[in-house]
Amino acid sequence: MSYMKTTLLGCTMLALSGAAWAQDDTTVIGVSIPAATHGWAGGMNFHAQETIERLEETYPQLDFVLAAASDAGAQVNDIEDMVATRGIDALVVLPFESDPLTPPIQSVAEAGTWVTVVDRGLSVEGVEDLYVAGDNPGFGRVSGEYMVEKMPDGGDIVVLRGIPTTIDNERVDGFESAIEGSGINIIDMEHGNWNRDDSFNVMQDFLQKHDQIDAVWASDDDMAVGVLAAIEAAGREDIQFVLGGAGMKEMVKRVMDGDEMIPADVTYPPSMIATAIEMTAVGMVSNAPVSGTFTIGSVLITPENAEQFYYPDSPF
Amino acid sequence: MTAETTNTRARRSLPSMSVLGPIVALVVLVAIGAMMNSNFLGAANITNVLARSAFIGIIAVGMTFVITAGGLDLSVGSMAAFIAGLMILVMNAALPSMGVGVPIILLGMLVAVVAGILAGLLNGFLITTVGIEAFIVTLGTMGIYRSLVTWLADGGTLSLDFGLRTFYRPVYFEGILGISWPIIVFAIVVIVGELLMSRARFGRHCAAIGSNEAVAHYSNVDVNRTRLLTYAMLGLLVGVATIMYVPRLGSASASTGLLWELEAIAAVIIGGTVLKGGFGRVWGTVIGVLILSLIDNILNLTDLVSPYLNGAIQGVIIILAVILQREAKAKG
């Protein structure tokens, strides 16, 4: 019993001294993000690392802890570890999924730690101090509006969807309401799971099933790669263009080069993590207020503005 | 032994359901597909389905031997992704010195085959010589290869140089007499595999080890060497599958080959191979692979069910295909 008490006491003292040390001269910012399991997340990891390196040089009084988790459970562990062993003063988190991450983030916020949530919102409102949001309905809307503009006389299109999630539903809803009444018909819709191989297979089957397809909303640049390969292999000439999304550098390059099959792209920038880390750091070191919601709109990339969105060094 | 005797007895009267089961399932699927969509039996669709089955199919033939010998390999999907990444890196690196041409493609193929054999030997060595459970070893290497490819790609995608890709592309999309290369290679692998399994000593040794390791050992079968060979062969076939995979999209990322291991294992079991070892059927595996890719194909060609339910339909058909065999076993 007494041994346990001593251990507990020791731990508490360690934790206290750790927290005290952290508060003394350095401010610790924890960054918790999903691991680089697909292209977009890879880009996000790249921007997170780059931003942290830059900020650590600019602000010597800031210390960063970066953890990439492979699933929601692992992310909860990461956050618990950051609080317990590093005594973080601020947490920047891109939640894997909203529901399972809400309670742990809530308890971090209740302990007085600054919380910045990125991309996906939490299930309970008002937990976070700063919300840097991606605009999924807007992503769908901008894509839909472009389709309408590009096909004024209407036409038949097929749609590839992502992994069945709220994000995907919001995008498709936004897209569908934007093309409503324009004469554009969605003749088929399947999940390509934001994956090149899956979208290749789905597109091959769509090409077998439909003799006339005017355009494809691939809704993601990785899926657009698979779609283009399937169209090329089938030698079909009826498809006028493919609209992807997210802003992968290869696709932005093709827009920049005036490729007719890829006339445009819609951003959903993985660099939004950089915005969030940057704003949190500013809030920690200065008096500038940074609380509230900051929505990063989805922008249409066209040959005219493509150069601004082209990052040749990023892996995505 | 028992399996063989039932087979001969059955052939005299009527083939047993364990033989007919997977075939019936396949025929029913083809009939449903043909009814649903007129393009289903068209040459283009059949080519698409066979060519895309080839990756899993080639791997599944190797998996049949591993499972027959009482083993398991969970690492094949990650291994394929890693080999694809490695192949792309090597070919891109050699491009300035070698230029676009046949030699650089052959170099890429050599890298894939050697990397595959080495990866297979590593699995086999840890399982046989070091004596760790196959499940644990390959679960470990699965994680290792998956992280390695993510690391090689910096979390993004490794892409083959555009000029090289255009040159290499025909390996997936073209072939002889309208039959594309993946289908030809798949067919050769299947024929060699079937001969090895049913006619050669190697196949008999695999089955003997799978049904009773101790008895096989006392019957003068080199258990460790045979097991090691099954893993090396599977590694080689993963390399061959990757050679066919890379020209299709010319890229590899962390999501390449995801869940291929489970698809390959499912195909093997649907085909009638026993999961705990002792009996294997290469031609059955082929039917298993075809059933799996036809389900996807049919679901894409029709609007019968919500796409949310695709996975459920697949699950039901997989279980049904196996039940069909079991029922027959209970009767006969």
XYZ file of C-alpha atoms in Angstrom:
648
model
C 0.000 0.000 0.000
C 2.630 2.462 1.094
C 4.688 1.551 -1.933
C 1.782 2.378 -4.184
C 1.198 5.651 -2.397
C 4.821 6.631 -2.838
C 4.668 5.769 -6.500
C 1.509 7.759 -6.986
C 2.964 10.682 -5.106
C 6.129 10.464 -7.166
C 4.125 10.423 -10.374
C 2.053 13.408 -9.336
C 5.157 15.345 -8.400
C 6.794 14.451 -11.688
C 3.721 15.533 -13.588
C 3.517 18.763 -11.609
C 7.170 19.555 -12.079
C 6.865 18.671 -15.754
C 3.938 21.034 -16.140
C 5.741 23.692 -14.149
C 8.830 23.305 -16.296
C 6.755 23.536 -19.415
C 5.077 26.690 -18.214
C 8.366 28.237 -17.139
C 10.000 29.132 -20.383
C 8.446 27.135 -23.234
C 4.917 26.740 -24.456
C 4.167 23.241 -25.743
C 1.736 22.795 -28.619
C 0.531 19.269 -29.360
C -0.465 18.410 -32.924
C -2.496 15.229 -33.437
C -3.368 14.150 -36.976
C -4.283 10.961 -38.877
C -1.352 9.043 -40.373
C -0.460 9.322 -44.059
C -2.595 6.447 -45.281
C -3.715 8.098 -48.523
C -2.643 10.949 -50.764
C -4.518 13.768 -49.069
C -3.425 12.711 -45.580
C 0.137 12.417 -46.895
C 0.011 16.022 -48.055
C -1.446 17.047 -44.694
C 1.399 15.286 -42.816
C 3.911 17.026 -45.065
C 2.448 20.477 -44.400
C 2.221 19.805 -40.652
C 5.893 18.856 -40.432
C 6.993 21.758 -42.597
C 4.998 24.286 -40.577
C 6.312 22.956 -37.268
C 9.910 23.166 -38.456
C 9.428 26.715 -39.596
C 7.612 27.839 -36.448
C 10.182 26.268 -34.126
C 12.820 28.404 -35.799
C 10.732 31.566 -35.715
C 9.566 31.186 -32.114
C 12.241 29.597 -29.895
C 9.829 29.757 -26.947
C 7.478 27.280 -28.666
C 7.889 23.528 -28.520
C 5.838 21.176 -30.713
C 4.783 17.548 -30.273
C 3.543 15.887 -33.468
C 1.755 12.529 -33.453
C 0.184 10.760 -36.432
C -2.367 8.089 -35.542
C -3.520 5.192 -37.688
C -7.068 5.071 -36.276
C -9.427 6.906 -33.939
C -8.453 4.795 -30.920
C -4.763 5.435 -31.431
C -5.473 9.144 -31.738
C -7.191 9.179 -28.341
C -4.097 7.497 -26.871
C -1.847 10.081 -28.538
C -3.808 12.952 -27.035
C -3.823 11.340 -23.578
C -0.059 10.835 -23.798
C 0.492 14.455 -24.826
C -1.473 15.711 -21.836
C 0.087 13.272 -19.364
C 3.732 13.335 -20.366
C 4.281 16.609 -22.183
C 1.895 18.936 -20.357
C 0.705 20.620 -23.534
C -0.636 24.179 -23.398
C -2.453 23.935 -26.711
C -3.768 21.102 -28.841
C -4.217 21.222 -32.607
C -6.246 18.218 -33.665
C -7.628 16.918 -36.942
C -10.055 14.299 -35.617
C -10.128 10.911 -37.309
C -13.843 10.691 -36.618
C -15.985 13.210 -34.825
C -17.899 11.036 -32.370
C -15.136 8.965 -30.727
C -12.784 11.954 -30.447
C -15.249 14.402 -28.916
C -15.116 13.241 -25.249
C -11.297 13.087 -24.974
C -10.892 16.498 -26.642
C -13.619 17.858 -24.392
C -11.720 16.798 -21.274
C -8.537 18.406 -22.637
C -10.454 21.644 -23.167
C -11.990 21.469 -19.675
C -8.502 21.264 -18.189
C -7.882 24.746 -19.579
C -5.820 23.765 -22.595
C -6.329 25.734 -25.801
C -7.984 23.517 -28.413
C -7.887 24.038 -32.171
C -9.982 21.631 -34.237
C -9.238 21.227 -37.955
C -11.362 19.996 -40.871
C -13.881 17.728 -39.141
C -16.024 19.362 -36.434
C -16.723 17.741 -33.073
C -20.110 16.281 -32.199
C -20.640 18.813 -29.389
C -20.585 22.512 -30.185
C -18.473 25.028 -28.320
C -15.695 22.682 -27.160
C -12.923 24.186 -29.244
C -11.419 27.653 -29.012
C -10.627 27.783 -32.706
C -12.182 25.793 -35.541
C -10.374 25.756 -38.879
C -13.005 24.145 -41.069
C -12.887 22.573 -44.478
C -16.019 23.287 -46.488
C -17.395 19.969 -47.720
C -20.841 21.138 -48.896
C -19.016 24.030 -50.592
C -16.661 21.564 -52.265
C -19.659 19.800 -53.784
C -21.353 23.078 -54.684
C -18.323 24.566 -56.462
C -17.896 21.298 -58.386
C -21.585 21.278 -59.354
C -21.574 24.912 -60.418
C -18.554 24.275 -62.626
C -20.330 21.313 -64.266
C -23.377 23.511 -64.977
C -21.191 26.248 -66.423
C -19.221 23.798 -68.557
C -22.312 21.957 -69.834
C -24.955 24.654 -70.437
C -27.113 22.266 -72.467
C -27.053 19.585 -69.816
C -25.869 16.014 -70.312
C -25.378 12.621 -68.732
C -22.666 12.242 -66.089
C -21.437 9.505 -63.781
C -20.235 10.173 -60.247
C -17.590 8.389 -58.198
C -18.017 8.748 -54.473
C -15.495 8.432 -51.666
C -15.528 6.182 -48.628
C -19.076 6.203 -47.196
C -18.767 8.962 -44.550
C -20.433 12.224 -43.551
C -17.787 14.090 -45.563
C -18.739 12.207 -48.705
C -22.471 12.681 -48.109
C -22.083 16.446 -47.593
C -20.080 16.764 -50.794
C -22.548 14.781 -52.884
C -25.533 16.670 -51.403
C -23.856 19.982 -52.234
C -23.135 18.768 -55.754
C -26.650 17.481 -56.364
C -28.325 20.681 -55.238
C -25.991 22.744 -57.415
C -26.866 20.834 -60.598
C -30.583 20.644 -59.831
C -32.710 21.798 -62.752
C -29.718 22.341 -65.027
C -30.443 19.412 -67.331
C -27.432 17.489 -66.064
C -28.443 13.934 -65.124
C -26.456 11.679 -62.835
C -26.952 8.371 -64.624
C -24.828 6.352 -62.196
C -23.081 6.685 -58.867
C -20.749 4.223 -57.067
C -18.140 4.345 -54.312
C -14.549 4.455 -55.573
C -13.315 4.884 -51.963
C -10.869 7.704 -52.823
C -8.704 4.939 -54.257
C -7.118 4.748 -57.709
C -7.579 1.010 -58.208
C -11.189 0.939 -57.033
C -12.142 3.898 -59.199
C -10.436 2.288 -62.220
C -12.597 -0.826 -61.806
C -15.800 1.155 -61.247
C -15.140 3.350 -64.290
C -14.402 0.315 -66.488
C -17.790 -1.075 -65.512
C -19.555 2.257 -66.064
C -18.074 2.368 -69.563
C -19.474 -1.099 -70.237
C -22.873 -0.186 -68.885
C -23.405 3.192 -70.547
C -22.871 3.893 -74.235
C -22.887 7.648 -73.818
C -21.276 9.471 -70.889
C -20.729 13.206 -71.325
C -18.611 13.909 -68.258
C -17.385 12.383 -65.004
C -17.380 13.904 -61.522
C -14.581 11.872 -59.957
C -14.826 14.107 -56.835
C -11.189 13.382 -55.930
C -7.883 13.590 -57.771
C -6.751 10.085 -56.877
C -10.017 8.730 -58.256
C -9.615 10.927 -61.343
C -6.333 9.133 -62.073
C -8.112 5.760 -62.127
C -11.003 7.147 -64.174
C -8.666 8.617 -66.806
C -6.768 5.335 -67.145
C -10.024 3.424 -67.676
C -11.270 5.893 -70.293
C -7.925 5.838 -72.089
C -7.845 2.031 -72.153
C -11.393 1.798 -73.491
C -10.606 4.353 -76.193
C -13.890 6.136 -75.641
C -14.293 9.564 -77.188
C -17.694 10.577 -75.794
C -16.431 11.776 -72.390
C -15.625 15.464 -72.634
C -13.907 15.971 -69.296
C -13.256 14.605 -65.791
C -13.551 16.810 -62.719
C -11.516 15.651 -59.734
C -10.941 17.492 -56.502
C -8.541 18.209 -53.614
C -5.680 19.799 -55.584
C -3.139 17.037 -56.118
C -0.020 18.493 -57.732
C -0.132 16.224 -60.830
C -3.723 17.283 -61.526
C -3.018 20.970 -60.899
C -0.154 20.636 -63.360
C -2.507 19.229 -65.980
C -4.949 22.097 -65.445
C -2.015 24.509 -65.739
C -0.923 22.867 -69.000
C -4.431 23.250 -70.461
C -5.257 19.516 -70.615
C -8.736 19.206 -72.170
C -9.725 16.170 -70.115
C -8.819 17.978 -66.869
C -10.051 21.535 -67.471
C -10.339 22.392 -63.779
C -9.949 21.160 -60.225
C -11.588 22.067 -56.914
C -9.418 22.584 -53.847
C -9.750 20.926 -50.503
C -6.295 21.878 -49.337
C -4.430 19.516 -47.003
C -2.422 22.610 -46.034
C -5.364 23.723 -43.849
C -3.416 22.018 -41.033
C -0.723 24.668 -41.562
C -3.317 27.433 -41.152
C -4.452 25.873 -37.890
C -0.953 25.400 -36.422
C 0.089 28.882 -37.505
C -2.959 30.581 -35.973
C -2.586 28.615 -32.754
C 1.084 29.610 -32.506
C 0.210 33.271 -33.076
C -2.395 33.026 -30.335
C 0.179 31.553 -27.937
C 2.948 34.101 -28.513
C 1.014 37.315 -29.083
C -2.059 39.219 -27.993
C -3.754 38.769 -31.345
C -7.162 37.140 -30.848
C -7.532 33.953 -32.854
C -10.619 32.291 -31.394
C -13.692 31.576 -33.494
C -14.300 29.745 -36.729
C -12.172 30.052 -39.824
C -13.653 28.369 -42.885
C -11.346 27.491 -45.734
C -13.447 27.728 -48.838
C -13.142 25.339 -51.763
C -11.838 27.250 -54.734
C -12.043 26.418 -58.414
C -8.636 25.931 -60.025
C -8.588 26.945 -63.679
C -5.682 27.307 -66.116
C -5.629 31.034 -65.228
C -4.978 30.627 -61.492
C -3.469 27.118 -61.347
C 0.046 28.387 -60.673
C -0.932 29.620 -57.197
C -2.012 26.126 -56.214
C 0.966 24.209 -57.562
C 3.397 22.936 -54.874
C 5.979 20.781 -56.679
C 7.732 19.812 -53.398
C 4.660 18.478 -51.643
C 4.110 14.722 -51.928
C 0.468 15.389 -52.783
C -5.735 -39.361 -49.071
C -9.409 -39.341 -48.132
C -10.078 -36.522 -50.512
C -8.530 -38.415 -53.381
C -10.572 -41.548 -52.776
C -13.838 -39.612 -52.596
C -12.904 -37.914 -55.828
C -12.355 -41.158 -57.727
C -15.479 -42.725 -56.316
C -17.507 -39.663 -57.150
C -16.246 -39.483 -60.698
C -17.778 -42.838 -61.472
C -21.270 -41.742 -60.565
C -21.666 -37.952 -60.294
C -19.095 -35.366 -59.265
C -19.517 -34.599 -55.572
C -20.904 -31.261 -54.458
C -17.538 -30.219 -53.073
C -16.366 -30.202 -56.676
C -19.612 -28.854 -58.116
C -20.270 -26.230 -55.416
C -17.929 -23.463 -56.576
C -18.714 -24.203 -60.243
C -22.453 -23.944 -59.612
C -21.940 -20.654 -57.770
C -19.911 -19.297 -60.685
C -22.439 -20.421 -63.294
C -25.303 -18.855 -61.330
C -23.385 -15.583 -61.066
C -22.652 -15.553 -64.798
C -26.324 -16.255 -65.554
C -27.448 -13.422 -63.262
C -24.940 -11.073 -64.857
C -26.033 -11.969 -68.384
C -29.686 -11.414 -67.463
C -29.014 -8.036 -65.860
C -26.927 -6.441 -68.569
C -26.468 -7.238 -72.225
C -22.859 -6.048 -72.201
C -21.939 -8.501 -69.456
C -20.883 -11.304 -71.793
C -19.268 -8.930 -74.279
C -15.587 -9.446 -75.034
C -14.648 -6.099 -73.522
C -16.280 -6.813 -70.180
C -14.874 -10.343 -69.976
C -11.402 -8.994 -70.733
C -11.813 -6.321 -68.038
C -12.914 -8.803 -65.399
C -10.240 -11.396 -66.197
C -7.452 -8.826 -66.378
C -8.341 -7.245 -63.067
C -8.691 -10.696 -61.470
C -5.181 -11.528 -62.561
C -3.382 -9.751 -59.657
C -5.316 -11.445 -56.903
C -5.480 -14.628 -58.984
C -1.718 -14.978 -59.432
C -1.189 -14.320 -55.721
C -4.012 -16.689 -54.746
C -2.391 -19.585 -56.650
C 0.692 -19.166 -54.455
C -1.514 -18.789 -51.397
C -3.158 -22.141 -52.225
C 0.188 -23.896 -51.706
C 0.957 -22.017 -48.482
C -2.461 -22.830 -47.019
C -2.367 -26.454 -48.225
C 0.910 -26.880 -46.342
C -0.801 -25.610 -43.201
C 0.557 -22.055 -43.369
C -0.863 -18.568 -43.930
C 0.481 -15.318 -45.343
C -1.127 -12.002 -44.395
C 1.667 -9.882 -45.828
C 0.985 -10.291 -49.580
C -1.029 -7.087 -50.069
C 1.552 -4.896 -48.345
C 4.331 -6.830 -50.044
C 2.782 -6.065 -53.450
C 2.555 -2.369 -52.566
C 6.165 -2.321 -51.358
C 7.480 -4.142 -54.426
C 5.490 -1.818 -56.699
C 7.006 1.189 -54.923
C 10.499 -0.258 -55.110
C 10.100 -1.085 -58.778
C 8.951 2.453 -59.596
C 11.820 4.012 -57.620
C 14.449 1.807 -59.269
C 13.081 2.397 -62.768
C 12.849 6.161 -62.252
C 16.404 6.203 -60.869
C 17.769 4.185 -63.787
C 15.969 6.311 -66.366
C 18.707 8.950 -66.908
C 21.373 6.304 -67.562
C 19.320 3.660 -69.369
C 16.689 5.693 -71.185
C 13.229 4.455 -72.156
C 13.423 0.991 -73.669
C 13.121 -2.719 -73.100
C 16.225 -3.045 -70.842
C 14.819 -0.726 -68.172
C 11.513 -2.629 -68.141
C 13.452 -5.872 -67.743
C 15.411 -4.285 -64.881
C 12.121 -3.347 -63.203
C 10.799 -6.884 -63.647
C 14.013 -8.341 -62.237
C 13.746 -6.071 -59.185
C 10.139 -7.182 -58.629
C 10.902 -10.882 -58.921
C 14.033 -10.764 -56.737
C 12.364 -8.573 -54.101
C 9.383 -10.941 -54.082
C 11.497 -14.051 -53.613
C 13.568 -12.391 -50.863
C 10.453 -11.188 -49.038
C 8.937 -14.667 -49.296
C 12.160 -16.293 -48.079
C 12.237 -13.917 -45.104
C 8.691 -14.926 -44.118
C 9.545 -18.598 -44.650
C 12.814 -18.372 -42.712
C 11.145 -16.758 -39.685
C 8.345 -19.326 -39.763
C 10.351 -22.510 -40.353
C 13.876 -21.966 -38.985
C 13.101 -19.482 -36.216
C 9.815 -21.260 -35.543
C 7.399 -18.340 -35.046
C 3.683 -18.717 -35.854
C 2.941 -17.861 -39.507
C 0.090 -15.583 -38.442
C 2.398 -13.477 -36.240
C 5.330 -13.373 -38.664
C 3.225 -12.282 -41.626
C 1.167 -9.861 -39.512
C 4.503 -8.276 -38.599
C 5.845 -8.140 -42.145
C 2.460 -6.842 -43.330
C 2.908 -3.790 -41.100
C 6.565 -3.429 -42.072
C 5.983 -3.402 -45.844
C 2.951 -1.109 -45.554
C 4.953 1.452 -43.555
C 7.961 1.099 -45.840
C 5.919 1.998 -48.921
C 4.306 4.934 -47.084
C 7.796 6.080 -46.086
C 9.234 5.632 -49.571
C 6.348 7.684 -50.971
C 6.602 10.300 -48.207
C 2.960 9.581 -47.443
C 1.969 10.432 -51.003
C 2.105 8.519 -54.247
C 5.095 7.142 -56.142
C 4.553 7.642 -59.857
C 6.402 6.124 -62.748
C 7.951 8.634 -65.128
C 5.347 9.515 -67.756
C 7.387 8.438 -70.779
C 8.253 5.135 -69.134
C 4.650 4.548 -68.228
C 3.517 5.045 -71.801
C 6.147 2.551 -72.943
C 5.327 -0.009 -70.219
C 1.538 0.392 -70.493
C 0.951 -2.326 -73.139
C 2.012 -4.964 -70.590
C -1.333 -4.510 -68.895
C -3.547 -3.344 -71.732
C -2.311 -5.300 -74.736
C -1.475 -8.908 -75.546
C -1.577 -11.616 -78.191
C -4.673 -12.201 -80.353
C -6.779 -9.863 -78.267
C -5.987 -11.652 -75.023
C -4.187 -9.252 -72.733
C -0.916 -10.127 -70.998
C -2.253 -10.323 -67.429
C -4.737 -12.967 -68.576
C -2.032 -14.951 -70.387
C 0.329 -14.830 -67.407
C -2.514 -15.729 -65.050
C -3.383 -18.749 -67.232
C 0.241 -19.948 -67.323
C 0.576 -19.577 -63.543
C -2.646 -21.535 -63.052
C -1.599 -24.374 -65.370
C 1.836 -24.707 -63.778
C 0.275 -24.452 -60.323
C -2.334 -27.109 -61.078
C 0.335 -29.490 -62.412
C 2.544 -28.849 -59.380
C -0.333 -29.437 -56.999
C -1.936 -32.519 -58.520
C 0.862 -34.212 -60.461
C 4.140 -33.313 -58.782
C 5.804 -34.523 -55.596
C 5.873 -30.942 -54.287
C 2.075 -30.741 -54.194
C 1.770 -34.089 -52.430
C 4.375 -33.016 -49.881
C 2.453 -29.784 -49.204
C -0.760 -31.713 -48.595
C 1.052 -34.238 -46.389
C 2.586 -31.516 -44.230
C -0.715 -29.718 -43.974
C -2.637 -32.759 -42.830
C -0.066 -34.055 -40.356
C 3.346 -32.525 -39.915
C 4.761 -35.307 -37.736
C 3.667 -38.082 -40.081
C 5.055 -36.185 -43.053
C 8.359 -35.777 -41.225
C 8.600 -39.504 -40.483
C 7.706 -40.257 -44.106
C 10.933 -38.565 -45.099
C 9.385 -35.277 -46.240
C 11.669 -32.324 -45.586
C 9.003 -30.285 -43.796
C 10.965 -27.067 -43.304
C 12.336 -26.983 -46.820
C 8.929 -27.572 -48.414
C 7.307 -24.884 -46.249
C 10.107 -22.437 -47.013
C 9.572 -23.143 -50.715
C 5.826 -22.412 -50.510
C 6.520 -18.962 -49.025
C 9.286 -18.238 -51.538
C 6.982 -19.275 -54.374
C 4.213 -17.027 -53.042
C 6.736 -14.157 -52.839
C 7.777 -14.792 -56.433
C 4.139 -14.737 -57.556
C 3.521 -11.475 -55.674
C 6.445 -10.087 -57.685
C 4.882 -11.360 -60.925
C 1.508 -9.845 -60.001
C 3.229 -6.514 -59.322
C 4.869 -6.617 -62.755
C 1.348 -6.733 -64.195
C -0.016 -4.138 -61.753
C 2.474 -1.302 -62.172
C 1.794 -0.592 -65.892
C -1.936 -0.175 -65.246
C -1.857 3.088 -63.310
C 1.900 3.576 -63.083
C 1.759 4.423 -59.399
C 1.990 2.991 -55.908
C 0.858 4.481 -52.623
C -0.021 3.447 -49.100
C -3.425 2.315 -50.348
C -2.068 -0.033 -53.034
C -2.921 -3.690 -52.495
C -5.058 -2.947 -49.465
C -6.884 -6.108 -48.288
C -5.493 -8.200 -51.162
C -4.371 -10.773 -48.612
C -7.915 -11.301 -47.405
C -9.286 -11.478 -50.935
C -6.653 -14.044 -51.882
C -7.345 -16.148 -48.781
C -11.122 -15.916 -49.397
C -10.661 -17.024 -53.018
C -8.584 -20.016 -51.894
C -11.202 -21.123 -49.365
C -14.173 -20.567 -51.724
C -12.313 -22.788 -54.176
C -12.406 -25.704 -51.769
C -8.929 -25.636 -50.205
C -9.060 -26.432 -46.502
C -8.015 -23.462 -44.331
C -6.248 -25.646 -41.795
C -4.255 -27.360 -44.527
C -3.967 -30.875 -45.936
C -5.965 -30.409 -49.116
C -5.616 -27.858 -51.900
C -7.154 -27.226 -55.287
C -5.610 -24.707 -57.662
C -8.448 -24.712 -60.218
C -10.879 -24.124 -57.351
C -8.891 -21.037 -56.365
C -9.329 -19.673 -59.890
C -13.088 -20.079 -59.583
C -12.945 -18.381 -56.193
C -11.108 -15.400 -57.667
C -13.568 -15.149 -60.554
C -16.548 -15.296 -58.188
C -15.123 -12.440 -56.127
C -14.443 -10.132 -59.075
C -17.731 -10.995 -60.807
C -19.700 -9.909 -57.749
C -18.095 -6.456 -57.912
C -18.579 -6.297 -61.660
C -22.256 -7.256 -61.533
C -22.972 -4.827 -58.704
C -21.414 -2.027 -60.764
C -23.315 -3.022 -63.908
C -26.725 -3.061 -62.238
C -28.658 -0.717 -59.992
C -30.272 -3.486 -57.953
C -28.873 -2.636 -54.541
C -27.635 0.469 -52.825
C -23.844 0.745 -53.193
C -23.706 0.876 -49.387
C -24.680 -2.790 -49.383
C -22.022 -4.077 -51.824
C -19.941 -5.494 -48.988
C -22.940 -7.316 -47.531
C -23.796 -8.948 -50.872
C -20.189 -10.073 -51.220
C -20.200 -11.543 -47.736
C -23.425 -13.463 -48.349
C -22.176 -14.940 -51.634
C -18.818 -15.966 -50.119
C -20.553 -17.773 -47.265
C -23.111 -19.362 -49.626
C -20.376 -20.658 -51.931
C -18.712 -22.405 -48.995
C -21.978 -23.730 -47.534
C -22.733 -25.330 -50.892
C -19.609 -27.463 -50.495
C -20.132 -28.285 -46.814
C -23.671 -29.536 -47.311
C -22.451 -31.895 -49.962
C -19.771 -33.178 -47.624
C -22.318 -33.904 -44.917
C -24.508 -35.840 -47.387
C -21.830 -37.713 -49.244
